[in-house]
Amino acid sequence: MIRKSIAASAALALGGTLALSACTENVEPSDASGGAITVDSSASACDVSAAEAPSGNLVFDVTNSGNEVTEFYLLGEDGLRIIGEVENIGPGLSRDLVVQAGPGSYFTACKPGMVGDGIRSPFVVTDSGVDVSPTGPIGEQLDNATAAYRAYVRDQAAQLVVTTDAFARDYVRGNFADARAQYATARMPWERIEPVAESFGDLDPRLDLREADLEQGQEWTGWHAIEKDLWPPNGYTQFSEKERRRLAALLIADTAELNERVQELEFTPDQLGNGAKELLDEVATGKVTGEEEFWSHTDLWDFQANLDGARIAYEELRGVVKQKNPELAKTLDKQFTEVQGMLNQYRDGDGYDFVFYDELTPKQVQELADGVDALGEPLSQLTATVVL
Amino acid sequence: MNEAPDDEGSAASQRISRRALFGFAGAAALGTAAAGFVVGDAVGSDASSSAADLVYPFRGEHQAGITTPAQDRLHFVAFDLRTNSRNEVIALLQRWTAAAERMCTGREVGAYGAVNGPYDAPPDDTGEALDLPAAGLTITFGFGRSFFTSKEGVDRFGVGDRMPASLVELPHFPGDTLEPGRSDGDICVQACSNDPQVAVHAVRNLARLAFGVAEVRWSQLGFGRTSSTSTAQQTPRNLFGFKDGTANLKVEQAELVDEHVWVQSGDDQEWLTGGSILVARRIRMLIETWDRTSLREQENIVGRTKGVGAPLSGGDEFTEPDFTLTGNDDQPLIPELSHVKLAHPSSHDGARMLRRGYNFVDGSDNLGRLDAGLFFLAYQRDPRTHFIPVQTALARDDGLNEYLRHVGSGIYAVPPGAGPGEHIGEGLFA
């Protein structure tokens, strides 16, 4: 398990020119000096160092010299549409706003105290000849992407309820061979939406805590407690039927609760991008190392499910990525295919089954790790690309 | 006694170059008159040469290497004793004390040093630190739980009833994946210097003096101190690229140091008065996944800006964080689960530790990833009120955990400094 992302998810703004430069190498900051446009947001003024800039990538280096929390916006010609924003800048702090802007009229706005319409000035973007994608239709595409992803997540949560119930029933009845056979596939819907499931800080530890993550004195429940009981190490005393009944009932109840909450969720484009990246992080830190399924060694099922989830999120965003950064789309298409190809080598039969992770040689593990890193690196550019 | 030298004062007169001392120490044997102390300002005035020429006295009320301004390099080693003889252990501590005292002033180990003595005998000193100044070398000793009572419950040296109550076994923290081969040990030695070769030389020669009595259980090299322990030092960065230890205890805060670092008379075992408890943790950082994390996420996890290190509530690096200031979503600007919030003294009844950690990179692992991280060292008066509650909160909720693995751990009782004529830890055997 991992813990939920701390970063606020709603905002579309991004900081950090360095982090972004890798995915926008073809678009240099268009300021003549190559530097940023500075913005001084004080208690009563919003001093922007230039009122005009050539089209392309704009970098506003916003400093809050006031004594309240401030925000900075680049607004469209109508003064309503938000082209880019940086929020929650504490007094004395600086943060960059990086946006792509085509030729046209805009407004800059500082909002000290985060209230009202802000202190606005007109801002003109001249035509530099740099090709900047239109921003209009993308907003609509992103809406479609988040709606489709929401449907996917809700469906997986509902499936999880079904697979969990069936697994738990066999486990309680002592049909251990059947339970073992279902364990990995039953978990796959969970693993496909892992970052979403983990965003519930109370349910995640109850459902997916590994033994090493236990706090002293903390009760161990959920999938991995049952996993150990199904694949008992030497010297381990298996649970009684009563204990099995209790663990299974908790698993079923917590999963039902998870499903209910997931059905209420809405998503933003950055959550899709970050979710895809986090799923690959999961593979890189938990699955490739064989830590996640310590007793059952069914890590490759989790690997596949994490990869499924990341690929779905990417595919929903793919149209936008293709418009904004075709090179990145090409790289991601290729790397997703390659990692899936590597994984296919370890399929066992024609269903969802894989070989157990402890059957892989160190060299094979190393290859998988390399593949995951090769995909994870470009995937980390996804969010910045779609929300910029 | 304050072992922190100040640049103008008495410590300046103690700056001695190893080369000069070699001449001095060797004078008797060689019959030359090459003795010479290089004093104070006679040695270049640039920062690097003054860092190299620093000398911290080994003896004193407290051991050096704790409130001493953190040097740049570390070699930390844990020994296991092979003997059951109290006298052999005392003799080892005497040999170590004599050698440490010499090395800390830039001298060689043994009566004959590295290049003198019987021609058919191996030299007393291993020699790789010849021509190098002490570079602020400090050597700090501590006793692990197994020193007092072995894992099998045996009191080998007649000190079982002198184990400090605060030298508790650390609990299992969520996420701990400790390797026994990188944990614990009967005796630990922390050697710090501004020159890596000087620190390595110190540990190598102490290990050599111990053969037959004690064997090395594990050791760790560190570079790039990750904490400042003096207000005169700039806050360094850890391998996540963030300033680390901004809110660390500083030697200038004498009252706080007494309150939080030094064991006071009446606290615990009297022999430990003026000493401290050291917790060491080898914390592996998952560098590759961290590097794929957005700047937004990184800053929110830490609770500070990556550039200047200011809390997200505003100000500059040393502005106190304001955990109540909220943003436009009515959430605190410094997230509840950020590292700064969870580790802040206000979340732990004001408990503060003196951290003295180092970065490490031990090559790469078998997946081609950097075997890198933070070798965390923290001195405190009592871990039951300091390290344990802080780490419990961090291990449970800290967003950084996703990028960390605690793989090594040790806790040691660090005795007070050795007085004139005493060996280190003498009070324990009195």
PDB file of N, CA and C in Angstrom, chain A residues 20 48 132 217 219-220 239 272 289 296 342-343 347 355:
ATOM      1  N   LEU A  20       8.968  21.051 -16.043  1.00  0.00           N
ATOM      2  CA  LEU A  20       8.180  21.037 -17.261  1.00  0.00           C
ATOM      3  C   LEU A  20       9.023  21.086 -18.512  1.00  0.00           C
ATOM      4  N   VAL A  48       3.117  43.681 -12.795  1.00  0.00           N
ATOM      5  CA  VAL A  48       3.609  42.693 -13.767  1.00  0.00           C
ATOM      6  C   VAL A  48       4.703  43.364 -14.579  1.00  0.00           C
ATOM      7  N   VAL A 132       0.937  27.317 -31.111  1.00  0.00           N
ATOM      8  CA  VAL A 132       0.345  27.010 -29.814  1.00  0.00           C
ATOM      9  C   VAL A 132      -1.032  26.402 -30.048  1.00  0.00           C
ATOM     10  N   GLY A 217       1.150  -3.145  18.155  1.00  0.00           N
ATOM     11  CA  GLY A 217      -0.149  -3.243  18.816  1.00  0.00           C
ATOM     12  C   GLY A 217      -1.331  -3.097  17.879  1.00  0.00           C
ATOM     13  N   GLU A 219      -4.015  -3.972  15.024  1.00  0.00           N
ATOM     14  CA  GLU A 219      -4.590  -5.222  14.546  1.00  0.00           C
ATOM     15  C   GLU A 219      -4.431  -5.308  13.037  1.00  0.00           C
ATOM     16  N   TRP A 220      -4.088  -6.507  12.592  1.00  0.00           N
ATOM     17  CA  TRP A 220      -3.853  -6.709  11.163  1.00  0.00           C
ATOM     18  C   TRP A 220      -5.098  -7.305  10.540  1.00  0.00           C
ATOM     19  N   PHE A 239      -5.532 -19.436  11.291  1.00  0.00           N
ATOM     20  CA  PHE A 239      -6.693 -18.911  12.002  1.00  0.00           C
ATOM     21  C   PHE A 239      -7.747 -20.002  12.198  1.00  0.00           C
ATOM     22  N   LEU A 272      -6.235  12.163 -13.026  1.00  0.00           N
ATOM     23  CA  LEU A 272      -5.999  11.066 -13.961  1.00  0.00           C
ATOM     24  C   LEU A 272      -4.499  10.913 -14.224  1.00  0.00           C
ATOM     25  N   THR A 289       9.744  -5.302  -6.625  1.00  0.00           N
ATOM     26  CA  THR A 289      10.584  -5.764  -5.527  1.00  0.00           C
ATOM     27  C   THR A 289      10.018  -7.011  -4.853  1.00  0.00           C
ATOM     28  N   SER A 296       2.123 -14.937  -1.127  1.00  0.00           N
ATOM     29  CA  SER A 296       1.526 -15.649  -2.263  1.00  0.00           C
ATOM     30  C   SER A 296       2.371 -15.539  -3.523  1.00  0.00           C
ATOM     31  N   MET A 342       6.630  -7.403 -22.116  1.00  0.00           N
ATOM     32  CA  MET A 342       7.469  -8.082 -21.119  1.00  0.00           C
ATOM     33  C   MET A 342       6.615  -8.931 -20.183  1.00  0.00           C
ATOM     34  N   LEU A 343       5.506  -8.338 -19.779  1.00  0.00           N
ATOM     35  CA  LEU A 343       4.635  -9.025 -18.828  1.00  0.00           C
ATOM     36  C   LEU A 343       4.019 -10.272 -19.471  1.00  0.00           C
ATOM     37  N   ARG A 347       2.928 -15.008 -18.728  1.00  0.00           N
ATOM     38  CA  ARG A 347       1.570 -15.510 -18.599  1.00  0.00           C
ATOM     39  C   ARG A 347       1.596 -17.022 -18.502  1.00  0.00           C
ATOM     40  N   VAL A 355       2.950 -16.585 -13.902  1.00  0.00           N
ATOM     41  CA  VAL A 355       3.807 -17.404 -13.045  1.00  0.00           C
ATOM     42  C   VAL A 355       4.014 -16.650 -11.731  1.00  0.00           C
TER      43      VAL A 355
END
